[in-house]
Coordinates of C-alpha atoms and ligand atoms in Angstrom, one line a residue:
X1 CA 105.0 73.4 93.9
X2 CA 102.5 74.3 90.6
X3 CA 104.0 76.7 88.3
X4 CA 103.0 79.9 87.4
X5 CA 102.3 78.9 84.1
X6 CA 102.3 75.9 82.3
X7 CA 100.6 75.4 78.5
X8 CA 100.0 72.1 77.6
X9 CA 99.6 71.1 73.9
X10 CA 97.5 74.1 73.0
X11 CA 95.6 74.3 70.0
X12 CA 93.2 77.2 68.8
X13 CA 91.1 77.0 65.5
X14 CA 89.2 80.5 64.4
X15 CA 86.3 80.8 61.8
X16 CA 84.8 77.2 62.1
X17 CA 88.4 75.5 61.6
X18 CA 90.2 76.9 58.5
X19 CA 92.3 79.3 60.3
X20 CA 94.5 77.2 62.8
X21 CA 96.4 80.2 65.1
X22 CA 98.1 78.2 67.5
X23 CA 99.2 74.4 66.6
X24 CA 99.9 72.5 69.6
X25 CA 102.2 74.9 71.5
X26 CA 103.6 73.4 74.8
X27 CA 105.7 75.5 77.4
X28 CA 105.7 76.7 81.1
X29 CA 106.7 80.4 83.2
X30 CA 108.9 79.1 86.2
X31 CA 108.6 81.1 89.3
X32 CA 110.3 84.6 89.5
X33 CA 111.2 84.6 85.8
X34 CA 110.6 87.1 83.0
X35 CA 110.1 84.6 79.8
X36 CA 109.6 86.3 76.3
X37 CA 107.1 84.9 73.9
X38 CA 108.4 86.1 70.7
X39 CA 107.6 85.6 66.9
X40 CA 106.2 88.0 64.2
X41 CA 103.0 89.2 63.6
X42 CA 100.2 86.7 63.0
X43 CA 102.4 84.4 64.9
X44 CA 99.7 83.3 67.9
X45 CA 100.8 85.6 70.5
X46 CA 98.1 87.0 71.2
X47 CA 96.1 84.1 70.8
X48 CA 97.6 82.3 73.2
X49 CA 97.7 85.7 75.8
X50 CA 94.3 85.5 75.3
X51 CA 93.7 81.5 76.4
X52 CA 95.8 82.8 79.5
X53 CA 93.0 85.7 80.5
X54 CA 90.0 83.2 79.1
X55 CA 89.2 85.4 76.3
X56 CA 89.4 82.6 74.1
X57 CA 88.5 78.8 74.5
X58 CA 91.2 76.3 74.0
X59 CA 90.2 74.2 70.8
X60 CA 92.4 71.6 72.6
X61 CA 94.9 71.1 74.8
X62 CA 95.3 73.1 78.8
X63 CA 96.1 76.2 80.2
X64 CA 97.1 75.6 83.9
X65 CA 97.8 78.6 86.1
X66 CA 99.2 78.4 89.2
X67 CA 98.5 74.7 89.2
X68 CA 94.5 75.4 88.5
X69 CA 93.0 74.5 84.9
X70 CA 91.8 78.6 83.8
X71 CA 88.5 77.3 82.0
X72 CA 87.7 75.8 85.0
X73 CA 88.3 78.6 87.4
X74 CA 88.3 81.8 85.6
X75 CA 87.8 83.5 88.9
X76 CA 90.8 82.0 90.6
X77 CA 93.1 82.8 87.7
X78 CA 92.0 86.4 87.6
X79 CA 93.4 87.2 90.9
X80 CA 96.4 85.7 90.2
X81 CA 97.4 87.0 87.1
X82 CA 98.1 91.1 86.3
X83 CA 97.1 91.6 82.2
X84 CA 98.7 94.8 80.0
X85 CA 96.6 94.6 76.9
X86 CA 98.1 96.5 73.3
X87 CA 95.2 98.5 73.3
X88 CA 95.7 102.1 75.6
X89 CA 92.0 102.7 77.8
X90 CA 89.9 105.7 76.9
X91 CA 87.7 105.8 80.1
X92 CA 88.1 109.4 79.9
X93 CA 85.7 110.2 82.5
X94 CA 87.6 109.4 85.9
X95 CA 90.5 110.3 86.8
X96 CA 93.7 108.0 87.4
X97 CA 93.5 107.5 91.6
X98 CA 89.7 107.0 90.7
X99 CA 90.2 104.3 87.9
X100 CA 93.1 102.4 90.4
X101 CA 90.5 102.3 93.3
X102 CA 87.6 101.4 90.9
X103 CA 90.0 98.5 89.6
X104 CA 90.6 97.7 93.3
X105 CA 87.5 97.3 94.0
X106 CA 87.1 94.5 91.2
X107 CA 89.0 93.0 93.4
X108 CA 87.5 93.7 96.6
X109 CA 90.6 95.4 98.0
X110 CA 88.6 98.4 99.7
X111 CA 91.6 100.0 101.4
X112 CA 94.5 100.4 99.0
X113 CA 95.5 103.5 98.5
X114 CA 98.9 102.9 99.8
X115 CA 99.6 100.1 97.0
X116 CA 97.9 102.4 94.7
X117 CA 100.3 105.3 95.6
X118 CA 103.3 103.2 95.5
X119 CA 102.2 102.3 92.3
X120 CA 102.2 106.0 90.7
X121 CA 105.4 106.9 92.6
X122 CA 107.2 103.5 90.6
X123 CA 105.2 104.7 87.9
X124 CA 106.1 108.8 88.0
X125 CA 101.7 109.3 87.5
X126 CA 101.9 110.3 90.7
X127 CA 101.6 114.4 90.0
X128 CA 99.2 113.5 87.4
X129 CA 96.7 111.4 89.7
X130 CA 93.9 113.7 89.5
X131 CA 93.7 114.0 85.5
X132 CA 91.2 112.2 83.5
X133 CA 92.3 110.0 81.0
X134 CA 91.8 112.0 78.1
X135 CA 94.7 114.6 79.8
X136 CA 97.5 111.7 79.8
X137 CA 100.0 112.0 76.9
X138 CA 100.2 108.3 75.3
X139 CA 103.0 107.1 77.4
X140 CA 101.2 108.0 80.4
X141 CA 98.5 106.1 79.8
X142 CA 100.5 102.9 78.8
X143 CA 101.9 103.3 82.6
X144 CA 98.3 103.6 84.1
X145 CA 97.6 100.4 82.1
X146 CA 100.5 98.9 84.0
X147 CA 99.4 100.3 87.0
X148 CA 96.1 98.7 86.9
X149 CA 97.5 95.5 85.6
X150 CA 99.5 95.6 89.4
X151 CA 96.8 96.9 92.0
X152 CA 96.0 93.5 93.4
X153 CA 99.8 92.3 93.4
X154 CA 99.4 89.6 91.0
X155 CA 101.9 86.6 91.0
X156 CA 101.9 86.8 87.4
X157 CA 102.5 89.3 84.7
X158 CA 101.5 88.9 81.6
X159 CA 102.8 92.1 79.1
X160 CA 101.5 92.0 75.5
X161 CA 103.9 94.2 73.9
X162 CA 103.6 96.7 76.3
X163 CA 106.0 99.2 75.0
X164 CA 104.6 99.0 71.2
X165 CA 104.7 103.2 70.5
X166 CA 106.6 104.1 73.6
X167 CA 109.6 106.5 73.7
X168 CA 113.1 105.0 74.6
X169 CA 113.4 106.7 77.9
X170 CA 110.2 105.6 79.2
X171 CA 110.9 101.9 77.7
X172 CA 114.1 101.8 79.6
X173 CA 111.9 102.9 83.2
X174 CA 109.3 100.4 81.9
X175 CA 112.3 97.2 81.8
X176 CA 113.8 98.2 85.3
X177 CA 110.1 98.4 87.1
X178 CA 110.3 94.9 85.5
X179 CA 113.2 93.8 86.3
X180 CA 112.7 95.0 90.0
X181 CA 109.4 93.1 89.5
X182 CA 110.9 89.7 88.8
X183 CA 113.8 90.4 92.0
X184 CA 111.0 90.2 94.4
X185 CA 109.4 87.2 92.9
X186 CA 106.6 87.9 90.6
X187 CA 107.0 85.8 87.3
X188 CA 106.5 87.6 83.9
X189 CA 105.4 86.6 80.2
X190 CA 106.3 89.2 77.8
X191 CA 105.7 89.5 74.2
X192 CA 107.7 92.2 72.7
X193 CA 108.8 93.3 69.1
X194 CA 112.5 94.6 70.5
X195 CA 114.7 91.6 70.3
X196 CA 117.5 93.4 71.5
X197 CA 115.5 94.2 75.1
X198 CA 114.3 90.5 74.9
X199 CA 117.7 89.5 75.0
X200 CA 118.6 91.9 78.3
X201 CA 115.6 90.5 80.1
X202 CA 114.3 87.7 79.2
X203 CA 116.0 84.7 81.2
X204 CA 114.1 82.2 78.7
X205 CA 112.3 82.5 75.6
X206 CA 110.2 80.5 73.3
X207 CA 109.9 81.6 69.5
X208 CA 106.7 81.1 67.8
X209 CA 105.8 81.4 63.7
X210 CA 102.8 81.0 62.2
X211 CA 101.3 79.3 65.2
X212 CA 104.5 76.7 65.9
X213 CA 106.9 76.8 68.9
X214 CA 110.0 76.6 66.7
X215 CA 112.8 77.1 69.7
X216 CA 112.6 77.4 73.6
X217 CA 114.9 77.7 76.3
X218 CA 117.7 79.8 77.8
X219 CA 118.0 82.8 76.1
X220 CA 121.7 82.5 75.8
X221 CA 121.8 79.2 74.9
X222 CA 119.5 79.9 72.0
X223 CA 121.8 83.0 70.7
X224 CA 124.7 80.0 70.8
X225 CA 122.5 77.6 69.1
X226 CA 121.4 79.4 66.1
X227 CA 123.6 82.1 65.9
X228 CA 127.5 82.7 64.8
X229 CA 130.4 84.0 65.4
X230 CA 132.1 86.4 63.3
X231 CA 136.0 86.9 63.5
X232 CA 137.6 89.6 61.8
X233 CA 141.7 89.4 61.5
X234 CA 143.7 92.0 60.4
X235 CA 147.3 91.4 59.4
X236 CA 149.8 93.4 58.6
X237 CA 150.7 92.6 55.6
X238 CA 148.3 89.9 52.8
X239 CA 148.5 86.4 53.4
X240 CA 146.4 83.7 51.8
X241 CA 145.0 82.2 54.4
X242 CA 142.6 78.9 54.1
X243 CA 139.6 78.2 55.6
X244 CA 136.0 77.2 54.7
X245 CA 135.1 79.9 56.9
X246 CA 136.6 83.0 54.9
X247 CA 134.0 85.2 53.6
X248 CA 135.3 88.4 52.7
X249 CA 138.9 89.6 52.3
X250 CA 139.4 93.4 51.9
X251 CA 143.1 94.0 51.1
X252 CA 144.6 93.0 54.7
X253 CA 141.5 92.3 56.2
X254 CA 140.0 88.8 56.6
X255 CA 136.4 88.4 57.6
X256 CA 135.2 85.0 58.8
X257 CA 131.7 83.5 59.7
X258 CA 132.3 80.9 62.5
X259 CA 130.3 78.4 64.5
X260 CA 129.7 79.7 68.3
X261 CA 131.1 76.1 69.8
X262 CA 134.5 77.1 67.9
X263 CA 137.3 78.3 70.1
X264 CA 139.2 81.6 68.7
X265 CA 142.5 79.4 69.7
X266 CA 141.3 76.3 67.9
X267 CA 140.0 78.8 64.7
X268 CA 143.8 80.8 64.7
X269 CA 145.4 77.3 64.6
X270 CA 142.9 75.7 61.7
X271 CA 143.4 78.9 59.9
X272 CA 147.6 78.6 59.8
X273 CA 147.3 82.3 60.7
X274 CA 150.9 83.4 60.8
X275 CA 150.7 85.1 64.5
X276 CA 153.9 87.5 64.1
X277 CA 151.5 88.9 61.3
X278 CA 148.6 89.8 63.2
X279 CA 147.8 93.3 63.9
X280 CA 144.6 92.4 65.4
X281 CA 141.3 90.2 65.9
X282 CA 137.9 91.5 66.6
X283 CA 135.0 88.9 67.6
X284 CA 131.5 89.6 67.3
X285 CA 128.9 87.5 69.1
X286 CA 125.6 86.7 67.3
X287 CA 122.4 88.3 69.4
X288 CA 119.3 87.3 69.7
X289 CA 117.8 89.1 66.3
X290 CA 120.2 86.9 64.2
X291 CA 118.9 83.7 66.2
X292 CA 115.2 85.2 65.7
X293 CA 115.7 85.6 61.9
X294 CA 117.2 82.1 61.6
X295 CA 114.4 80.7 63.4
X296 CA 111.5 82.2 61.9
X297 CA 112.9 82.3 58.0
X298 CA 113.0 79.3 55.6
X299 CA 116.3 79.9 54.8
X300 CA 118.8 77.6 55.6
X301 CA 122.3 78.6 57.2
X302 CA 125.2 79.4 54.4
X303 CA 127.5 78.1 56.5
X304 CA 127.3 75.0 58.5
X305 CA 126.9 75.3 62.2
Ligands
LIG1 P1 100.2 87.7 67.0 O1 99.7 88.2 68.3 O2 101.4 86.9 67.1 O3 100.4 88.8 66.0 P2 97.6 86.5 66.7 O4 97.4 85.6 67.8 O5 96.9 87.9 66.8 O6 99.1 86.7 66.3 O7 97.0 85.8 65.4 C1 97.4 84.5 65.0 C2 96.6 84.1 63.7 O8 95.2 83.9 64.0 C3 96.6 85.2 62.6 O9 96.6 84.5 61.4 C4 95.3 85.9 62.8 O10 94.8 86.5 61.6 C5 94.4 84.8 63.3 N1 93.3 85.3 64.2 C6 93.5 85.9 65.4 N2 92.3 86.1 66.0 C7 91.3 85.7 65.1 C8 89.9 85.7 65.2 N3 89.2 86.2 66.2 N4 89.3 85.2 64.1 C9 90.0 84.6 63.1 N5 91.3 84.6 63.0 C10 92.0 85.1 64.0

């Protein structure tokens, strides 16, 4: 079976050649996943979002959706694929249950009000159906972006920071539509700028910097990989204790920076920590934002992993 998405090698040079945005960038959206593309500003993002929907050309390299080439069938890749741009729409002339029938029509779905009604009951717009655009409050018409992005039931979602400016409560309602999305089988490609969301729903994630793919896979298994564990023991009385992972001690509190494959057993042991003195051990996992920062900055690790 094709993928949903699959980038091969992708390449994309701006302003005859001196700006190079994305350099060779290789990865694929599996069926009924949510994947996050992440990386800072000016990192390609967007750039590649944009080879997705055929707003830009590939310099080189392919962009397969669905197993179909998208420069080749632009049409075919349209109906398959549901876009939320950054940018909020202005059309403030119709109203919302106008502009989702006008955008089903683009479609030539004719009759689907009941999709479009399911849509602003998921999406609380429906009270608001009858106000132009220029009524909604910003938030409101980040859903009816979403909205449109869904009237044809696309197979796949791609979300370009769609919750950039958006309130927490209406972020969290946003991430469960999505989740509930990816339950009954659409696949999603999200960029986002809240690593600590990425990490709740992301299954897999690829981080990109200045136009590089610099890690990809399982979103767990990349928090292990770059990230460490910190262990903070708490005697009851002081003790010298060894170990080339002790970086702070404050009177009878030791804090240490230890690698993820390390067991707390194996690091107690190593450390000769006396256990009739310990008044207690907190562990604290690494997350996804320390992963991010080690990925995307220069800096090499203090401590070895
Ligand atoms: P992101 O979405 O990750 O912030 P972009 O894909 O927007 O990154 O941009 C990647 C790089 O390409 C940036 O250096 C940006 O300035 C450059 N860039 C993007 N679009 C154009 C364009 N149309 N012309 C020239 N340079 C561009």
């Amino acid at each position: 079976m094709s993928l949903p998405l699959e980038i091969n090698n992708l390449r994309k040079l701006y302003k005859g050649g001196t700006v190079e945005a994305v350099k060779g960038v290789s990865f694929n959206v599996n069926p009924g996943e949510i994947f996050g593309l992440l990386g800072p500003n000016g990192a390609g993002k967007t750039t590649i979002i944009s080879t997705i929907t055929t707003l830009e050309q590939p310099t080189t390299g392919s962009v397969n959706v669905f197993g179909v080439n998208v420069a080749k069938d632009p049409m075919f890749t349209k109906k398959q694929i549901g876009v939320v741009h950054q940018e909020v729409i202005n059309s403030g002339f119709f109203d919302v249950e106008e502009i989702l029938t006008f955008h089903s029509g683009y479609y030539g779905l004719r009759k689907n009000k009941e999709r479009i009604h399911f849509l602003l009951n998921k999406l609380a717009l429906f009270e608001h159906r009858n106000k132009k655009v220029k009524q909604l409050s910003g938030g409101m018409k980040r859903r009816l972006m979403i909205a449109k992005a869904l009237v044809h039931t696309p197979k796949l979602l791609l979300l370009d920071e769609p919750t950039a400016g958006v309130d927490i409560r209406l972020r969290e309602d946003l991430w469960k539509f999505v989740v509930e999305l990816r339950n009954e089988g659409m696949s999603i490609l999200l960029t986002t700028h809240y690593l600590e969301e990425a990490e709740q729903l992301c299954d897999r994630v690829g981080i990109i910097n200045l136009g590089s793919l610099m890690a990809l896979g399982n979103t767990k298994e990349i928090i292990r990989q770059y990230t460490h564990k910190k262990i903070r023991v708490i005697l009851t009385e002081r003790h010298p204790l060894q170990s080339p992972y002790l970086v702070e001690t404050v009177g009878k509190e030791y804090m240490f920076i230890v690698p993820q494959n390390k067991s707390l057993g194996e690091f107690l042991n190593e450390t000769k920590v006396p256990m009739e003195l310990i008044k207690d051990v907190h562990i604290e996992e690494g997350d996804l934002e320390e992963a991010f920062l080690k990925i995307t900055s220069k800096q090499e690790a203090q401590v070895p992993l």
